[in-house]
Amino acid sequence: METLNHDIIIVGAGIAGLRAAIAAAEVSNKIDVAVLSKVYPIRSHSVCAQGGTAATLREGDSYDLHAWDTVKGSDFLADQDVVEFFVKQAPREVITLEHWGCPWSRTDDGKINQRPFGGHSFPRACFAADMTGLTEMHTLYGRAIVQENITFYNEWFVTSLIVEDNIAKGLTAIELRTGEMQALRAKAIIMATGGYARIYLFTTFSHTATGDGMTIAYRAGVPLKDMEFVQFHPTGLVPPGVLITGGARGEGGYLINAEGERFMKRYAPDRMELAPRDIVARAETTEIQEGRGLEGPYGPYIGLDLRHLGEEKINERLPLIRDVAIKLGGVDPVDELIPIKPAAHYSMGGIHANIRTETLASGLYAAGECSCLSAHGANRLGTNSTTDCLVFGSVAGEEAAKHALSSSLRNFSHEIILAEERRIFDGILGSEGDEKVPLIRDEMRRVMGEKVWIYRRGDELESALKEIRQLKRRFKDIRIEDRGRVFNTELVEALQLDFTLDLAEITVTCALDRTESRGAHSRLDHPKREDENWLKHILAYYTKEGPRLEYIPVAITKWPPTMRAY
Amino acid sequence: MVFEKEKSVEFRIHRFNPERNKSYLSTYRVPVRTGMTILDALNYIKDNLDGTLTFRHQCRMGQCGSCGVMVNGKPMLACYTQVLHLGVDILEVEPLSNLPVIKDLVVDVDPFLNKYVEIKPLLIKTDEELKKPTEFIQTPSDFKKYWGTSICTKCSLCYSSCPAAIDIEFLGPSGLATNYRFIVDTRDDGLSERLKDASETIWLCTSCDSCTLNCPKEIDCSTIVVDERSLIVEDGALVPRTTKDVLTNAFKYHNPLGMSPRKRTEWSKGLEIKELPTTGKTDVLYFVGCLPSYDARNQEIAMSIAQIFRKMNVDFAILGNEEWCCGDHLLRLGEKGLFEILAEHNASLFKKYDFNKIVTISPHCYHTFKNDKPYTDIGLNVQHYTQFISEAINNGKLRPVKAIKKKVTYHDPCFLGKRSGIYDEPRDILKSIPGLELVEMGRSKENSFCCGGGAGRIWTEEATPENRPCVNRTKEALELGVEVIVTACPFCVTALEDAVKVLDAEDKLVVKDIAELVKEAI
């Protein structure tokens, strides 16, 4: 098999991946950029983003305020140098997208409109009705496909990174249409593969958002960071888990318990429903646990009340979630409460990278949700992720391009490719056990949902770790029915399960290690935040026996940690 | 996942194994409960019954456009349709049409997505303007002009149901709509470039409305194509010669065929049909239309209906040489000005003369009288002749007694069926004719496949046979083993007969209009 060579390879074609591709290609038209994605770019999970993109654009707002909101929202685990950079770059990205054609919703005088959002002290969420992700993605896609020096490899499933002597040299991927293993070489590689909340059952995530890039980097020796911090979005639609945007609360929606009470006044009396996500998710969970959840055929839930907004406003600002609530939830928000409860939604953790998106391997970069810089620390504010993907997607593209212009392609031995083929086609596709992938997958999700959810406890985490390890052993005994090579989605499911089992193991290990509560990570047996011991990030390195943990400090520039209340 | 069983539904899935190059059918029984979407069912099958079933899926909420499939002949997003909402116990699931199948329900979407590279889906601005540090100003009302179209997810359901898309050159409904979205975006400066891109293949659209009917984001591609055409027609230079001829004919002679207005009633010579300009008053105004007036084959239909009216003692009259083209095809071609001239003329006659209802031969005349201004300003009582005859049969005023022993199928004309919702009356008529055996085509009712005649294409058709919708449709009928394709539209008759000739199948298949069968049977 031939090895395909490119200057830059980007894995993942969501907002971060596409933005990086464009940024790299614009540095010079001599640079050749390849984008590999296991789905067609416009199918990426980024299209599901709804609420908005935060940026400081107007009088009355300031970079410092946006940064402070983000740092406080992160429960002081965010690296403040990263945050300060991030908020300053955000406006440029919003305007750039607009110039390419992004249909931002407008104020009466024709400027980009912005709405309030949880955790932000100023209405700075730029939005396109409630389909911000969809419109950003199609704008970026439209820009990328007319760029001559970007090549798309669609439905190519990346299986491993080739890192030798701490240099990222290339990767292996299965071309799904033929089922052939392909090897690619590059001078710089950007990982932009998104999050991994699919380790849970009740999640807002698309089916293929399984965090492949994180595991691939981890197995190549690059550490992951802050993996215990999984964000639970307060408003996942019952029963499917799909996202009902926080913009619904930004536009004035209420959260109601079985007693008809706007219970957030007992948890965040100032911000109410617009408190940060971790606080609202915990509040909802407590309400349900203490018996004040509404009863339904899918179990207890909380009501999201939009009735007082009126049909016109809902149709103008929240058309998607109205349609989704009707088609998938069976309720019309104009006259009924939307049944919601917390859903696994975002991974604050990811591939450890710095403010220039550089990882610890030379020539390897990470941007977007799969990375952890950390811009979001222990809890991300809504509308900051799409901004993160745009800002650091740009940075990654520019950095990778600079690196590519001053480096060369490296060789690696053919034996690496053959070994990878054996691992996958003999070891996984050809495995002659009797375990079924869907069963192991569902078991993993059950364990994570019961023991590694919003409220965690040491003994449950220990038990979860044992069960995940047991599942990893069982995975070695699977049997895949589909033995064909062409477009084998059963093999893809197995490979994704392989990746997510590692991520589950890492998440539980780090959750067990962090004996405090901070941001989205709540320990019932360690309910307080303990800055003295825990104002640091946990790094997880791959070893055969399981993740090896190290610690690095949090970068504090302007804002020493204070009490976090809303 | 464990479900409570509410109903057991049978899934018959049309599969394809690429490694053996084999098409085959797999049947599964799935326990379905409320809330379960088709995608949930497919996942159930893959997880529990057959791991080899292959399909695409991603977001589960209608945003990514991955999961398009055909269910009982209709393209839809698997994730956005609840199984129980379909109200049937057996679901036939196939991959989307018009795109090559890779495996099972997975199709090759590259031919579709490549269209977007052709149309430049980003704002066309000068480099100078792109340097502007603040946003381009755009008011909320300007925003509304294109917002609805900008949420297209490129799911390809429209392309899959499009009869013109059997020609790979066609930009497709979504391609054309996305092009228009930028034309209408007040920030865009690329009008002439974009019109040029569109004008190459935009004329292949027949306004059948399938795209609009199937779009999960409710984008009215069909109307957008007409609006886009009207910009091209206004510009003038990019209109192809064949289309120009049609427009010029209609302007000069008040019919798109370019025939003399004085010969419009030649078909009725010898039948002594009353003419409304002479009598001033009648019960039924029989609006004949251009094709049945001038085209030899369709004149037979005009005569058949007149004879049926006679048999029923209907008090009817025609407008005679004062009748002008109803204007529908010209409207769909984007010539709004010409349409208005024709429509104003006919509308003034409708206001002038005294009658109770209009009965049309052509579904196109019917559709425009019922839906487009200035006709709608008058509030006309209009029926398609199949409604009129069906009523008459129900009331006993018309009795089909002579048997016609033929195996037939019915082709739903787009402007009668999916655009006007008239599916039952033609079928009721056929069922009332003794001896007739009616077999439905796979693509029937709102999934009927266009004959390719609408929006003027009947006169401008230049495609090779394999790219003509009528040939595609006729092949479908031939596979059914029927002797007759029956339809209720003069354009369908013309197009399908042409296809029968092209396929050299004149000894196997005959094309008839419902009126002709009724006349034989009474």
Short mmCIF file of C-alpha atoms in Angstrom, two decimals, chain A residues 39-40 42-45 47-50 57-58 95 97-113 128-131 134-135 138-139 141-143 145-146 154-155 177-178 198 201 203-209 239-243 297-298 316 319-320 323-330 436 438-439 441-442 481-490 493, chain B residues 1 4 15 18-19 33-37 39-40 43 46-67 79-82 85 102-103 106-110 112-114 116-125 129-140 143-144 146-147 150-156 181-182 185 187 216-218:
data_model
loop_
_atom_site.label_atom_id
_atom_site.label_comp_id
_atom_site.label_asym_id
_atom_site.label_seq_id
_atom_site.Cartn_x
_atom_site.Cartn_y
_atom_site.Cartn_z
CA VAL A 39 -18.08 11.16 8.68
CA TYR A 40 -18.68 13.70 5.92
CA ILE A 42 -21.28 18.50 7.51
CA ARG A 43 -22.40 15.45 9.48
CA SER A 44 -20.03 16.30 12.33
CA HIS A 45 -21.49 16.68 15.77
CA VAL A 47 -23.94 20.90 13.67
CA CYS A 48 -25.88 20.14 16.84
CA ALA A 49 -24.55 23.15 18.70
CA GLN A 50 -27.46 25.47 19.25
CA LEU A 57 -18.40 43.03 20.74
CA ARG A 58 -20.26 45.87 22.37
CA ILE A 95 -16.64 38.78 12.20
CA LEU A 97 -17.46 33.98 9.84
CA GLU A 98 -19.91 36.78 9.15
CA HIS A 99 -17.83 37.95 6.22
CA TRP A 100 -17.93 34.44 4.79
CA GLY A 101 -21.72 34.49 4.99
CA CYS A 102 -22.72 33.15 8.41
CA PRO A 103 -26.39 34.11 8.99
CA TRP A 104 -26.04 35.71 12.41
CA SER A 105 -29.34 36.94 13.82
CA ARG A 106 -29.48 40.74 13.80
CA THR A 107 -30.54 43.67 15.95
CA ASP A 108 -32.95 46.21 14.53
CA ASP A 109 -30.08 48.36 13.32
CA GLY A 110 -28.52 45.51 11.39
CA LYS A 111 -25.68 44.51 13.71
CA ILE A 112 -24.95 41.05 15.03
CA ASN A 113 -27.38 40.34 17.85
CA ALA A 128 -28.24 32.22 14.47
CA ALA A 129 -31.72 31.48 15.86
CA ASP A 130 -31.02 28.24 17.78
CA MET A 131 -28.96 26.64 15.05
CA LEU A 134 -25.35 24.19 11.92
CA THR A 135 -24.89 27.59 10.31
CA HIS A 138 -22.07 25.16 6.69
CA THR A 139 -20.33 28.54 6.48
CA TYR A 141 -17.69 24.09 4.85
CA GLY A 142 -18.63 26.52 2.09
CA ARG A 143 -15.34 28.37 2.65
CA ILE A 145 -14.51 23.47 -0.28
CA VAL A 146 -13.56 26.39 -2.52
CA ASN A 154 -14.34 11.62 3.84
CA GLU A 155 -15.27 8.53 5.82
CA ARG A 177 -15.53 2.66 1.43
CA THR A 178 -12.95 0.03 0.55
CA ARG A 198 -20.90 8.68 24.31
CA LEU A 201 -26.27 6.54 27.69
CA THR A 203 -26.24 12.21 26.30
CA THR A 204 -26.72 15.04 23.86
CA PHE A 205 -24.04 13.58 21.64
CA SER A 206 -24.21 12.17 18.15
CA HIS A 207 -23.50 8.48 17.81
CA THR A 208 -20.00 8.85 16.46
CA ALA A 209 -18.71 11.40 18.95
CA PRO A 239 -36.33 10.36 26.37
CA PRO A 240 -33.65 10.63 23.64
CA GLY A 241 -31.22 12.96 25.43
CA VAL A 242 -30.89 15.41 22.54
CA LEU A 243 -29.98 18.95 23.42
CA PRO A 297 -43.29 7.18 31.44
CA TYR A 298 -39.49 7.49 31.22
CA GLU A 316 -38.17 33.32 15.84
CA PRO A 319 -37.49 27.15 16.03
CA LEU A 320 -35.29 24.07 16.14
CA ASP A 323 -39.58 21.14 16.21
CA VAL A 324 -37.40 18.68 18.13
CA ALA A 325 -39.63 18.79 21.21
CA ILE A 326 -42.65 18.01 19.04
CA LYS A 327 -41.07 15.33 16.83
CA LEU A 328 -38.95 13.56 19.41
CA GLY A 329 -40.51 14.50 22.76
CA GLY A 330 -44.16 14.62 21.80
CA LYS A 436 -21.17 -8.87 21.65
CA PRO A 438 -23.46 -3.69 21.82
CA LEU A 439 -23.75 -5.54 25.14
CA ARG A 441 -21.08 -0.94 25.20
CA ASP A 442 -24.41 -0.80 27.01
CA GLU A 481 -20.83 -10.79 12.56
CA ASP A 482 -19.97 -8.63 9.56
CA ARG A 483 -16.74 -10.01 8.14
CA GLY A 484 -16.82 -7.91 5.01
CA ARG A 485 -14.33 -5.12 4.43
CA VAL A 486 -16.44 -2.61 2.54
CA PHE A 487 -18.11 -0.05 4.80
CA ASN A 488 -18.11 -2.25 7.85
CA THR A 489 -19.99 -0.25 10.45
CA GLU A 490 -19.93 -3.13 12.89
CA GLU A 493 -18.65 0.29 16.41
CA MET B 1 -32.01 -1.20 25.62
CA GLU B 4 -42.02 -2.49 26.43
CA ARG B 15 -29.84 -4.62 1.03
CA PRO B 18 -20.84 -5.01 -2.49
CA GLU B 19 -18.33 -7.79 -2.07
CA ARG B 33 -43.12 1.45 21.41
CA THR B 34 -44.21 5.07 21.36
CA GLY B 35 -41.33 7.42 20.81
CA MET B 36 -39.27 4.94 18.80
CA THR B 37 -37.96 6.40 15.57
CA LEU B 39 -33.43 4.95 13.39
CA ASP B 40 -34.07 3.46 16.83
CA ASN B 43 -30.22 0.30 15.75
CA LYS B 46 -28.19 -4.06 14.35
CA ASP B 47 -27.64 -4.52 18.08
CA ASN B 48 -29.93 -7.49 18.61
CA LEU B 49 -30.81 -9.24 15.38
CA ASP B 50 -28.26 -8.66 12.63
CA GLY B 51 -24.97 -6.89 13.17
CA THR B 52 -24.30 -6.74 9.44
CA LEU B 53 -27.10 -4.24 8.69
CA THR B 54 -25.35 -1.10 7.48
CA PHE B 55 -26.70 2.45 7.55
CA ARG B 56 -25.51 5.95 8.37
CA HIS B 57 -26.62 7.88 11.44
CA GLN B 58 -25.28 10.60 13.66
CA CYS B 59 -27.11 13.34 15.49
CA ARG B 60 -30.57 11.76 15.99
CA MET B 61 -32.24 15.14 15.75
CA GLY B 62 -32.56 16.06 12.08
CA GLN B 63 -29.56 18.41 11.97
CA CYS B 64 -26.80 16.42 10.34
CA GLY B 65 -28.61 14.97 7.35
CA SER B 66 -26.89 11.54 7.56
CA CYS B 67 -29.77 9.13 7.91
CA CYS B 79 -34.09 9.72 13.05
CA TYR B 80 -36.91 12.18 12.71
CA THR B 81 -39.84 9.86 12.01
CA GLN B 82 -41.62 7.80 14.64
CA HIS B 85 -46.72 7.60 13.21
CA ILE B 102 -22.36 1.46 -1.62
CA LYS B 103 -23.76 -1.07 0.82
CA VAL B 106 -25.50 3.61 2.51
CA VAL B 107 -25.35 5.58 -0.75
CA ASP B 108 -22.56 7.55 -2.36
CA VAL B 109 -23.32 11.20 -1.60
CA ASP B 110 -20.34 12.61 -3.50
CA PHE B 112 -24.74 15.31 -4.62
CA LEU B 113 -22.19 17.16 -2.46
CA ASN B 114 -20.03 18.01 -5.46
CA TYR B 116 -21.93 22.74 -3.82
CA VAL B 117 -18.40 23.16 -5.08
CA GLU B 118 -19.93 24.33 -8.36
CA ILE B 119 -21.99 27.12 -6.79
CA LYS B 120 -19.51 28.80 -4.40
CA PRO B 121 -21.44 28.60 -1.10
CA LEU B 122 -19.90 31.62 0.59
CA LEU B 123 -20.32 35.36 0.16
CA ILE B 124 -18.77 36.80 -2.97
CA LYS B 125 -17.02 39.98 -1.87
CA GLU B 129 -14.46 44.48 1.69
CA LEU B 130 -13.38 41.32 3.45
CA LYS B 131 -10.89 43.41 5.43
CA LYS B 132 -13.71 45.33 7.13
CA PRO B 133 -13.21 44.89 10.88
CA THR B 134 -16.90 45.05 11.74
CA GLU B 135 -19.85 43.13 10.41
CA PHE B 136 -21.65 43.94 7.15
CA ILE B 137 -24.89 45.55 8.16
CA GLN B 138 -28.02 43.52 7.48
CA THR B 139 -31.47 44.37 8.79
CA PRO B 140 -33.75 41.73 10.32
CA PHE B 143 -32.15 38.52 7.09
CA LYS B 144 -35.55 36.89 6.82
CA TYR B 146 -32.73 33.98 3.11
CA TRP B 147 -32.68 32.57 6.66
CA SER B 150 -29.71 28.80 4.96
CA ILE B 151 -30.69 26.01 7.35
CA CYS B 152 -30.50 23.34 4.63
CA THR B 153 -28.60 20.39 6.13
CA LYS B 154 -27.59 18.94 2.74
CA CYS B 155 -29.46 15.75 3.61
CA SER B 156 -30.14 14.96 -0.09
CA ARG B 181 -29.86 31.86 -0.76
CA PHE B 182 -26.67 33.74 -1.64
CA ASP B 185 -28.41 37.61 0.84
CA ARG B 187 -24.38 41.12 1.56
CA PRO B 216 -37.24 18.07 6.63
CA LYS B 217 -36.47 21.76 7.08
CA GLU B 218 -39.56 22.77 5.07
#
